[in-house]
Coordinates of C-alpha atoms and ligand atoms in Angstrom, one line a residue:
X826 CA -3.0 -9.5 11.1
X827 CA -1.1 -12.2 9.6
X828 CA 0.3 -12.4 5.7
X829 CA -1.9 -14.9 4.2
X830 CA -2.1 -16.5 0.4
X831 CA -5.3 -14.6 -0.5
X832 CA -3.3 -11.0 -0.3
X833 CA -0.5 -12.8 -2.7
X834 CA 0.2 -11.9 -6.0
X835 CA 2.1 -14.1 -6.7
X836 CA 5.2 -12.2 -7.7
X837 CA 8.1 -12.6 -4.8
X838 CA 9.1 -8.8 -4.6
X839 CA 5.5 -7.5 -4.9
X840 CA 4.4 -9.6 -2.3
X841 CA 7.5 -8.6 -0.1
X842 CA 7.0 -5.1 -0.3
X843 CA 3.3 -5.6 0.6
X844 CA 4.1 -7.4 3.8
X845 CA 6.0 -3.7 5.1
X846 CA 1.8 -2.3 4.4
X847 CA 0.9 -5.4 6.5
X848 CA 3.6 -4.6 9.1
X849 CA 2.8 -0.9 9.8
X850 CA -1.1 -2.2 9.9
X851 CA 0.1 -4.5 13.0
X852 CA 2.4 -1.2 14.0
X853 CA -0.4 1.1 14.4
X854 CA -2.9 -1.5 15.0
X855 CA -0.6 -2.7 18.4
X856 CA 0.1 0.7 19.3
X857 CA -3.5 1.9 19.7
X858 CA -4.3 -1.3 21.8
X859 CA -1.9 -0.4 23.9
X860 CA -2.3 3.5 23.9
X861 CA 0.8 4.2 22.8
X862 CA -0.5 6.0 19.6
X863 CA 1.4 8.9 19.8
X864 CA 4.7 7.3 20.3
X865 CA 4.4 6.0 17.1
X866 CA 2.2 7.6 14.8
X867 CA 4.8 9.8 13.1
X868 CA 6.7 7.2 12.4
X869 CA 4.2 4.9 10.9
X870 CA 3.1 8.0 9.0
X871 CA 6.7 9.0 7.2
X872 CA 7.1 5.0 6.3
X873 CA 4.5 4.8 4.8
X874 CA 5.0 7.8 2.6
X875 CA 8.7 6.1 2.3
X876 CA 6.5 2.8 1.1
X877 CA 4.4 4.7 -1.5
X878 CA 7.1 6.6 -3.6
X879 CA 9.0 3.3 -3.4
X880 CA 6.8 0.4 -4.1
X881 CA 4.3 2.4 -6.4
X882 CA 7.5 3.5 -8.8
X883 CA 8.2 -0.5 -8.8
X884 CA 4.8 -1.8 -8.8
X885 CA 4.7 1.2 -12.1
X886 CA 8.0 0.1 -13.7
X887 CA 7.2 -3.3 -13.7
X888 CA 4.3 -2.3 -15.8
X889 CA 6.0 -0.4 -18.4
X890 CA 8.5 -2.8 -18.9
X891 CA 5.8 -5.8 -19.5
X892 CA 3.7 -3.2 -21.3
X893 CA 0.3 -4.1 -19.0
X894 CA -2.0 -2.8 -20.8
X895 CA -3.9 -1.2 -17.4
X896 CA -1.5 0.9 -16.6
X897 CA -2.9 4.6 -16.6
X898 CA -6.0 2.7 -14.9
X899 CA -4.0 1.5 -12.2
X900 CA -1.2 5.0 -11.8
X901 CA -5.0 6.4 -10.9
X902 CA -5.4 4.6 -8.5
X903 CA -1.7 5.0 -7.0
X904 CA -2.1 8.9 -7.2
X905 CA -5.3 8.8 -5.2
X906 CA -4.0 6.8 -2.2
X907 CA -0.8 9.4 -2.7
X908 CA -2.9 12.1 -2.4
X909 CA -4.5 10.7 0.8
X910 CA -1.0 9.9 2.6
X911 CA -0.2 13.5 1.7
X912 CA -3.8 14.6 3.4
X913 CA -3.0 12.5 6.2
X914 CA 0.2 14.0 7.0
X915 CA -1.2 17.3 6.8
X916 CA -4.3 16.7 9.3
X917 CA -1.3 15.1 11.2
X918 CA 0.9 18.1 11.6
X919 CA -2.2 20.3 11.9
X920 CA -2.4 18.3 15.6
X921 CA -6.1 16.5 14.2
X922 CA -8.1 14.3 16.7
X923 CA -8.5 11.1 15.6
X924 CA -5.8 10.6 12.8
X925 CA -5.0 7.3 13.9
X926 CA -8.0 5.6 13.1
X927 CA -8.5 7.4 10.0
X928 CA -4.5 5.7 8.7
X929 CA -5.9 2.6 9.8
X930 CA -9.2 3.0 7.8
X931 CA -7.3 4.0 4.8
X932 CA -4.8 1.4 5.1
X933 CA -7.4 -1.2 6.1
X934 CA -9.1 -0.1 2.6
X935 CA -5.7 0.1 0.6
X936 CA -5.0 -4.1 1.3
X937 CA -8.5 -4.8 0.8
X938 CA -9.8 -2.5 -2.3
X939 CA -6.3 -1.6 -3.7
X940 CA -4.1 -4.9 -3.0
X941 CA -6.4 -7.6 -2.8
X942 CA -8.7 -6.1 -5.9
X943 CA -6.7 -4.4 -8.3
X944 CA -3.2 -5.5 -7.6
X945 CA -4.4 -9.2 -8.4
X946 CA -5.5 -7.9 -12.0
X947 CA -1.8 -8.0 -13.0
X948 CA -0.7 -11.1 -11.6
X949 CA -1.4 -13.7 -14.6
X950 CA 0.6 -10.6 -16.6
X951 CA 3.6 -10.1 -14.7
X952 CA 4.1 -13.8 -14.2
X953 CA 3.8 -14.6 -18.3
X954 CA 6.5 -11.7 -18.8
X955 CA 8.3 -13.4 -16.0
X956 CA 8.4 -10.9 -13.5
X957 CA 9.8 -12.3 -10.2
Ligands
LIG2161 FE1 -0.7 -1.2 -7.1

């Protein structure tokens, strides 16, 4: 999967800390091509909790310093996909079947419904309140 304009929102360090959810995508995503799942898995799976409390504490902040007015609306939707990293860990540890396709699901939805929907709602905002 390659970066491409329609997951931008226009706001250089959002978009570069998007690109690392785009990266460990192509991680996993190479890794199960090439059976190598469980070399890697853990690893995917503690950067992207790394990812979360990092870019959704900036992705917030930047919010509550432009006052957006969607914020609660939007830390929703952060918690949820918090609380499903968390979930996925745990079926991790707990030796699951199948984990790795369920990360990918949920990371295939995250860019798609979370990125590419909602994230794009505060573009026009951040950029008039000059968010860079
Ligand atoms: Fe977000």
């Amino acid at each position: 999967m390659t970066w491409n304009s329609a997951m931008s929102v226009n706001v250089e360090s959002l978009d570069a800390q998007h690109r690392t959810l785009i990266a460990l995508i192509n991680e996993l995503g190479d890794a199960m091509n090439n059976g190598k799942t469980d070399v890697v898995i853990g690893s995917v799976l503690s950067k992207l909790i790394a990812y979360t409390q990092f870019h959704f504490d900036y992705e917030e902040n930047c919010m509550v310093i432009s006052c957006f007015a969607h914020l609660d609306h939007h830390k929703c939707e952060h918690d949820g996909l918090k609380k499903k990293v968390k979930s996925l860990e745990k079926d991790f540890l707990a030796g699951k079947a199948n984990i790795a396709d369920e990360i990918m699901n949920t990371l295939q939805q995250w860019l798609h419904q979370h990125i590419m929907e909602s994230d794009k709602q505060y573009s026009p905002h951040f950029i008039q309140n000059g968010i860079q």
